[in-house]
mmCIF file of C-alpha atoms in Angstrom:
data_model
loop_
_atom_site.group_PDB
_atom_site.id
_atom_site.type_symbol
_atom_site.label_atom_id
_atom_site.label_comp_id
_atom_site.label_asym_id
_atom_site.label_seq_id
_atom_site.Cartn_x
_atom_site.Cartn_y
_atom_site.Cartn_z
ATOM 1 C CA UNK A 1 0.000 0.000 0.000
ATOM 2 C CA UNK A 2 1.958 3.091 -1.121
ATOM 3 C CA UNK A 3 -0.405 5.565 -0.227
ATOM 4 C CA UNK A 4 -0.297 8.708 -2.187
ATOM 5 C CA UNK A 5 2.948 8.942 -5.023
ATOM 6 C CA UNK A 6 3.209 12.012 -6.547
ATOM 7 C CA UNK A 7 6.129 12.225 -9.691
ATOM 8 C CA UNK A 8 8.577 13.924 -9.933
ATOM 9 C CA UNK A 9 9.932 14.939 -6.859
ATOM 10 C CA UNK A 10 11.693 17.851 -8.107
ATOM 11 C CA UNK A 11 11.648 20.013 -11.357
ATOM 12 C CA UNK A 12 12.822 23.002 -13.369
ATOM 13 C CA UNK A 13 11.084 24.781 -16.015
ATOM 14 C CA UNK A 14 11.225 27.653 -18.381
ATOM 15 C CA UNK A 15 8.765 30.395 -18.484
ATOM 16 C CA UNK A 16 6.168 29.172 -21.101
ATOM 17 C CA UNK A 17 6.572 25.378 -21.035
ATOM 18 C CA UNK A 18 3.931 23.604 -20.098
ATOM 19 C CA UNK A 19 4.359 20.086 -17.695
ATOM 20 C CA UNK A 20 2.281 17.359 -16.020
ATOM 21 C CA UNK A 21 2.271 16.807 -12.247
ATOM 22 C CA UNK A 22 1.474 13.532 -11.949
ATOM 23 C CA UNK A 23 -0.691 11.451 -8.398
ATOM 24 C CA UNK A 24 -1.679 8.002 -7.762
ATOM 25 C CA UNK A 25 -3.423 6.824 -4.944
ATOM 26 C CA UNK A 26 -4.139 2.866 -3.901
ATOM 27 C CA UNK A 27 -6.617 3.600 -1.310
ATOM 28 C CA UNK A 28 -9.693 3.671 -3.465
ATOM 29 C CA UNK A 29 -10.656 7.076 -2.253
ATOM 30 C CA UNK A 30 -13.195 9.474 -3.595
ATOM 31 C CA UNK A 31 -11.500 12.242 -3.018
ATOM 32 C CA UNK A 32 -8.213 13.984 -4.106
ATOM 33 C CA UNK A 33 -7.312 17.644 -4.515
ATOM 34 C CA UNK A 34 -4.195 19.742 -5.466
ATOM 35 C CA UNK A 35 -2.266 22.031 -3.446
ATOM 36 C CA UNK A 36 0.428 24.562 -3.474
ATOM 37 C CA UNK A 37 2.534 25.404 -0.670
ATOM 38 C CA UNK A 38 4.069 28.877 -0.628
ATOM 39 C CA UNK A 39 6.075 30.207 2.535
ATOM 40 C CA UNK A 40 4.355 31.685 5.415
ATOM 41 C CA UNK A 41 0.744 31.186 3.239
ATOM 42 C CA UNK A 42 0.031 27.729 4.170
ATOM 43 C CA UNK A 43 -1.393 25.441 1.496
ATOM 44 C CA UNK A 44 -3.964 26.337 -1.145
ATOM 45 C CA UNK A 45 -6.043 24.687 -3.255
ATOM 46 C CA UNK A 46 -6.230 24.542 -6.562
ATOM 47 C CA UNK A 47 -8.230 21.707 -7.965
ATOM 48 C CA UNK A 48 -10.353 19.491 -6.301
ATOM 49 C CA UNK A 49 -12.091 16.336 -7.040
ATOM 50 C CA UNK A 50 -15.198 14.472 -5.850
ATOM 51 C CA UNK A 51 -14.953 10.929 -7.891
ATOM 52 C CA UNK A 52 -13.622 9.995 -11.530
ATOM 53 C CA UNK A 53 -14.871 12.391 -14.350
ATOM 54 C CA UNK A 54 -15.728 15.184 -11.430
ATOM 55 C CA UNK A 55 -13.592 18.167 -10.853
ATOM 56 C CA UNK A 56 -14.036 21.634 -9.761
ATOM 57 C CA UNK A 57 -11.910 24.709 -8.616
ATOM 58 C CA UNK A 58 -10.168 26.183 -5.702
ATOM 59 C CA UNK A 59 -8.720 29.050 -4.677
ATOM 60 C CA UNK A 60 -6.042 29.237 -6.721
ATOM 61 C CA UNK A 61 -7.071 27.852 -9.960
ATOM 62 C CA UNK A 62 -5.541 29.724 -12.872
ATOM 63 C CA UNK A 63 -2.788 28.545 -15.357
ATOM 64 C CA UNK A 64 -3.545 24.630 -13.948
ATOM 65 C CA UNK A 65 -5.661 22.323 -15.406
ATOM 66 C CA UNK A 66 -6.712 18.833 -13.930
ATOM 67 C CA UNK A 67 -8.939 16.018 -14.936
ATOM 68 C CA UNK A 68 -9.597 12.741 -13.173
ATOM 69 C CA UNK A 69 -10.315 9.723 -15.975
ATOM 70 C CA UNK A 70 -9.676 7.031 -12.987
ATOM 71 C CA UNK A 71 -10.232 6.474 -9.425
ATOM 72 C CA UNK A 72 -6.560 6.459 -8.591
ATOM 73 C CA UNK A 73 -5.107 8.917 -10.779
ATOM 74 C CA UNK A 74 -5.523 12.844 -10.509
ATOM 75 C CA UNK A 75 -2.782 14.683 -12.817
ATOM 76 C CA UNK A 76 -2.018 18.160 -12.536
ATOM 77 C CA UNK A 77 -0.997 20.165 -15.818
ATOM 78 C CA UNK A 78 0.719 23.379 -16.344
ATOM 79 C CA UNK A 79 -0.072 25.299 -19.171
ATOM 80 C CA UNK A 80 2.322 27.620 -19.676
ATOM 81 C CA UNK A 81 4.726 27.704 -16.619
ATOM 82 C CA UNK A 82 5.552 31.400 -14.870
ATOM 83 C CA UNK A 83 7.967 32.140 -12.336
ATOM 84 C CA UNK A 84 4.874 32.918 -10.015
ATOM 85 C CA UNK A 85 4.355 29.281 -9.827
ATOM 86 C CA UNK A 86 7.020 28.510 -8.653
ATOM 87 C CA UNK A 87 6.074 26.330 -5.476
ATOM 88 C CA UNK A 88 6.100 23.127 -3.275
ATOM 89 C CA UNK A 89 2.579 20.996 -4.727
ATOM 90 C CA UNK A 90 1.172 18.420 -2.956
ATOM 91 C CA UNK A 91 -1.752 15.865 -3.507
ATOM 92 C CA UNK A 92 -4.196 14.680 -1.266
ATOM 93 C CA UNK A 93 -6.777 11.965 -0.963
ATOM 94 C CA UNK A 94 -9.247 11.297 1.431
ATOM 95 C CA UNK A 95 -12.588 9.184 1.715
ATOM 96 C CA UNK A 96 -15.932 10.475 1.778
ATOM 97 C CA UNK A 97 -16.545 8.967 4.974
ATOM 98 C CA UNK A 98 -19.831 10.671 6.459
ATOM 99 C CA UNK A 99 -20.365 14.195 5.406
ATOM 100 C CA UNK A 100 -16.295 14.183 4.753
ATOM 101 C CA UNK A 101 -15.374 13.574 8.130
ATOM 102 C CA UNK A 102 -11.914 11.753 7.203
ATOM 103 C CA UNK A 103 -8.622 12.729 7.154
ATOM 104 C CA UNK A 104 -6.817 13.422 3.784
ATOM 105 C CA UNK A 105 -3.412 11.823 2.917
ATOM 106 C CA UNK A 106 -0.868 13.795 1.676
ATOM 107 C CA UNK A 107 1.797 13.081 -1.073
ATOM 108 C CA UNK A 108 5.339 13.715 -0.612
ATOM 109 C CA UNK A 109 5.186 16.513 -2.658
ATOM 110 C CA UNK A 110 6.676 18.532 -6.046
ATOM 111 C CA UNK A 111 9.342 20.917 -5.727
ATOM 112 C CA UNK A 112 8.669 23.145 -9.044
ATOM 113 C CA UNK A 113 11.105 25.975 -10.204
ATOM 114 C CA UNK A 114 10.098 28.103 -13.309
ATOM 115 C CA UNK A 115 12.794 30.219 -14.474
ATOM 116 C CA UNK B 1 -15.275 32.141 3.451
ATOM 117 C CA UNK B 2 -13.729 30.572 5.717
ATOM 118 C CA UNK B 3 -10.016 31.076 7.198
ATOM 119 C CA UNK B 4 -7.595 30.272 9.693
ATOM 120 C CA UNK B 5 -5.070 31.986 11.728
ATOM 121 C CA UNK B 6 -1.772 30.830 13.516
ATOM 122 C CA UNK B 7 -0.713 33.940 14.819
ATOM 123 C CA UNK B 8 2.636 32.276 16.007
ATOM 124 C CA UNK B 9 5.374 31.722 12.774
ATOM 125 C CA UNK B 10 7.401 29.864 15.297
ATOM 126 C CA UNK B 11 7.136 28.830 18.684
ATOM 127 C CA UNK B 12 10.513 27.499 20.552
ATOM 128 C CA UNK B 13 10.721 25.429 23.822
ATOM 129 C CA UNK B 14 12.871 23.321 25.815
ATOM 130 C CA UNK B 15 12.370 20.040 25.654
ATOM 131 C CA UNK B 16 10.217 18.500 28.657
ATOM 132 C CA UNK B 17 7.909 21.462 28.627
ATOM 133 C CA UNK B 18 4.573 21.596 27.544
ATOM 134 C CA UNK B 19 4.300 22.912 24.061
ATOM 135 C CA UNK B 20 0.970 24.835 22.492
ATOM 136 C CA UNK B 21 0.525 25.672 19.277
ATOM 137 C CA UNK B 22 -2.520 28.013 18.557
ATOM 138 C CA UNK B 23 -5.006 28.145 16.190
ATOM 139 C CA UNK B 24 -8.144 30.327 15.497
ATOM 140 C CA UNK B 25 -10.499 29.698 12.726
ATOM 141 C CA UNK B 26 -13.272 31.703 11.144
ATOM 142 C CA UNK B 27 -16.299 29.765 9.551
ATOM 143 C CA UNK B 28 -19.642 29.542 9.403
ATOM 144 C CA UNK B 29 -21.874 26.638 11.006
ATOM 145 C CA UNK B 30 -19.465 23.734 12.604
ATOM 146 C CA UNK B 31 -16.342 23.087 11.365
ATOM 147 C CA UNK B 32 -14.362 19.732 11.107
ATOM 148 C CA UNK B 33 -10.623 20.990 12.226
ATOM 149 C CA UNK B 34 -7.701 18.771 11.725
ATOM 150 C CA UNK B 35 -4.246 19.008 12.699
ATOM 151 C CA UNK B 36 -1.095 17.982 10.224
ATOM 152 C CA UNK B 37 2.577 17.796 11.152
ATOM 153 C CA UNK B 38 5.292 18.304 8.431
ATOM 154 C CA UNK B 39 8.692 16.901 8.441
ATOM 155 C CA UNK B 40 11.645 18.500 5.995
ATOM 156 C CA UNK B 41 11.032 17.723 2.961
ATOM 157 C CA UNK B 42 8.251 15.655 3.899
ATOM 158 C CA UNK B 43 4.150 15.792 3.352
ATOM 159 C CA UNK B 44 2.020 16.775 5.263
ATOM 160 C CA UNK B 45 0.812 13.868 8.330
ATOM 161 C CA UNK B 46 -2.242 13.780 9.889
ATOM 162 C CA UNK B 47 -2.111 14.431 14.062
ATOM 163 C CA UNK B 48 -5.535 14.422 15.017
ATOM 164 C CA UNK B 49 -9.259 15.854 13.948
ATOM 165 C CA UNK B 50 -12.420 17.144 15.602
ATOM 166 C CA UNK B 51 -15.609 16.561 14.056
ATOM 167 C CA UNK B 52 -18.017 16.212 17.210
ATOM 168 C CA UNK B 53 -18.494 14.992 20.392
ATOM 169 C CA UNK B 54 -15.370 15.888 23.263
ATOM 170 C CA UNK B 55 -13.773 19.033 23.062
ATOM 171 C CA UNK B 56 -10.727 17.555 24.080
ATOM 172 C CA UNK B 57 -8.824 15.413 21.169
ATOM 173 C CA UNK B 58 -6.418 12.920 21.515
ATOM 174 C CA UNK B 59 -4.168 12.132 18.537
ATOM 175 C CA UNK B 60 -0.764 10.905 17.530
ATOM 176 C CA UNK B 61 2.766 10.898 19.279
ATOM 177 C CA UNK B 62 1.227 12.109 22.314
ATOM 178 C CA UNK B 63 -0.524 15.339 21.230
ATOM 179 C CA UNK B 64 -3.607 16.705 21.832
ATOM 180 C CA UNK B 65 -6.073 19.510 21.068
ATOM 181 C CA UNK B 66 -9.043 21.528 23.049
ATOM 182 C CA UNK B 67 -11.625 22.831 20.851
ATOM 183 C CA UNK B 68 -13.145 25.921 21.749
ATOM 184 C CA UNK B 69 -16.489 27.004 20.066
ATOM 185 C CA UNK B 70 -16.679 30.420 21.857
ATOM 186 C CA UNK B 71 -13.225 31.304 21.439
ATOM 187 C CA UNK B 72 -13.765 29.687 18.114
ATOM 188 C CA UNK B 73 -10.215 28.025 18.710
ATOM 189 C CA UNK B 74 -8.273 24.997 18.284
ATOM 190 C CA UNK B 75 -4.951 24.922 19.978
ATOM 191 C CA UNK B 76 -2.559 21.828 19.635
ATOM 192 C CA UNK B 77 -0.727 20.897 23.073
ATOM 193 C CA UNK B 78 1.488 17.964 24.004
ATOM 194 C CA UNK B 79 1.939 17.571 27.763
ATOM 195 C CA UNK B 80 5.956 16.871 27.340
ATOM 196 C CA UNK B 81 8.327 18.361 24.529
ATOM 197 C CA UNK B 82 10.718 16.682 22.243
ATOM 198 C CA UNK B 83 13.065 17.634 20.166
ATOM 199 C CA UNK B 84 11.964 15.145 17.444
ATOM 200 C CA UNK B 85 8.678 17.261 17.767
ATOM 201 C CA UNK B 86 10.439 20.339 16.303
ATOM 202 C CA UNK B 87 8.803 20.438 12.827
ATOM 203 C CA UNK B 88 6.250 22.687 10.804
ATOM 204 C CA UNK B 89 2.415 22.245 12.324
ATOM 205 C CA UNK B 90 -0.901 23.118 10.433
ATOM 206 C CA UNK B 91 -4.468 23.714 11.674
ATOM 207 C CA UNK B 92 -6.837 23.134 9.115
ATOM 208 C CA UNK B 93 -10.949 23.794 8.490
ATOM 209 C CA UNK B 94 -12.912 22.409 6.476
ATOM 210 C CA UNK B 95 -17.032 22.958 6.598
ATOM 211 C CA UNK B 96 -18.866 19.763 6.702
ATOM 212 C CA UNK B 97 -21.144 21.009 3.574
ATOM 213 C CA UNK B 98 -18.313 21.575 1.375
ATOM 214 C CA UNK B 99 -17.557 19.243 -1.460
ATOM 215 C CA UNK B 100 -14.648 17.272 -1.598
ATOM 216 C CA UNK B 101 -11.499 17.312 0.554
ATOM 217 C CA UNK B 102 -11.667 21.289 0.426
ATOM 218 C CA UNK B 103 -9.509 22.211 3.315
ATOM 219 C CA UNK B 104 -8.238 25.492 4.311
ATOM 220 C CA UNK B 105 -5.049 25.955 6.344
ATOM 221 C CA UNK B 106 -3.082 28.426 8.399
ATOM 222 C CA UNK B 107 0.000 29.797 7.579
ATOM 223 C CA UNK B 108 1.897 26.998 9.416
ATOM 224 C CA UNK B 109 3.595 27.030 12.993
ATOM 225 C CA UNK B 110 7.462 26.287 13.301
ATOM 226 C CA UNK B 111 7.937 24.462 16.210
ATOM 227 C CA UNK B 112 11.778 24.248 17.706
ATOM 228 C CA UNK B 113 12.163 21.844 20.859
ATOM 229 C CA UNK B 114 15.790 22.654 22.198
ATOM 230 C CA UNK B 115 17.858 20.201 23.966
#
């Protein structure tokens, strides 16, 4: 049971490429989500989803796209990379338990640089 | 909308004293709050969650958390610092309405147990 795997671990971009952020999970959960980390700001998110084929927005949702064809797979793309997102991004999955009362599980995370 | 505060960026101690972590959230109806511990270069970790029922929380590697509907607080104690503790802590809301695995999170606490 790995949990949640997030690849790659670390990257570098130029301005105006565009890249996939990739998550699995093995947990058969509902839910996963995207975040960005960002010193002092906590985490954010920027995509969410509810179950395959369902996605919506967060709080942070422009220049990423997402869409969730499977269960255990939620990829994150960039479109055309900026320095502004330059950022630690995580995934996270959780059950729906009841009403969403479970925990989420966190990835280990993508260290992005856009130069 | 809702939001959290950790007015604390870091909090140091020496180890064998009782370390708190605060947390004050704004949202509307009754929350679910979590708690998350991050490592270096690590993901996030679930410590513990309320949902309903005791105020007080017990969670992992000894901590623990009081939740406070009037003070509309959350605060993260353990009894008896160490230094393996010394990591960066989250408090996180998330409305039991919302969609999805939507959580919110403070700005993160840096927590430094000294020898």
């Amino acid at each position: 049971n790995a949990g949640v795997t997030q690849t790659p671990k670390f990257q570098v971009l130029k301005t105006g490429q565009s890249m996939t952020l990739q998550c699995a999970q093995d947990m058969n959960h509902e839910y996963m989500s995207w975040y960005r980390q960002d010193p002092g700001m906590g985490l954010r998110l920027i995509h969410y989803s509810v179950g395959a084929g369902i996605t919506d927005q967060g709080e942070v949702p422009n220049g990423y796209n997402v869409s969730r064809s499977t269960t255990e797979d939620f990829p994150l793309r960039l479109l055309s990379a900026a320095p502004s997102q330059t950022s630690v991004y995580f995934c996270a999955s959780s059950s729906r338990g009841i009403r969403g009362n479970t925990e989420a599980f966190f990835g280990q995370g993508t260290r992005l640089t856009v130069v | 909308a809702q939001s959290v505060a950790q007015p604390e960026d870091q909090v140091n101690v020496a180890e064998g004293n009782p370390l708190t972590v605060k947390c004050t959230y704004s949202v509307s109806g009754n929350p679910y709050l979590f708690w998350y511990v991050q490592y270096p270069n690590r993901g996030l970790q679930f410590l513990l969650k309320y949902i309903t029922g005791d105020n007080l929380v017990k969670g992992s590697y000894g901590f623990e958390a009081e939740f406070n509907k009037s003070q509309t607080s959350f605060h993260l104690k353990k009894p008896s610092a160490l230094v393996s503790d010394s990591a960066l802590y989250f408090c996180a809301v998330r409305p039991p309405e919302a969609a999805g695995n939507k959580l919110t999170f403070g700005g993160g606490t840096r927590v430094l147990v000294k020898p």
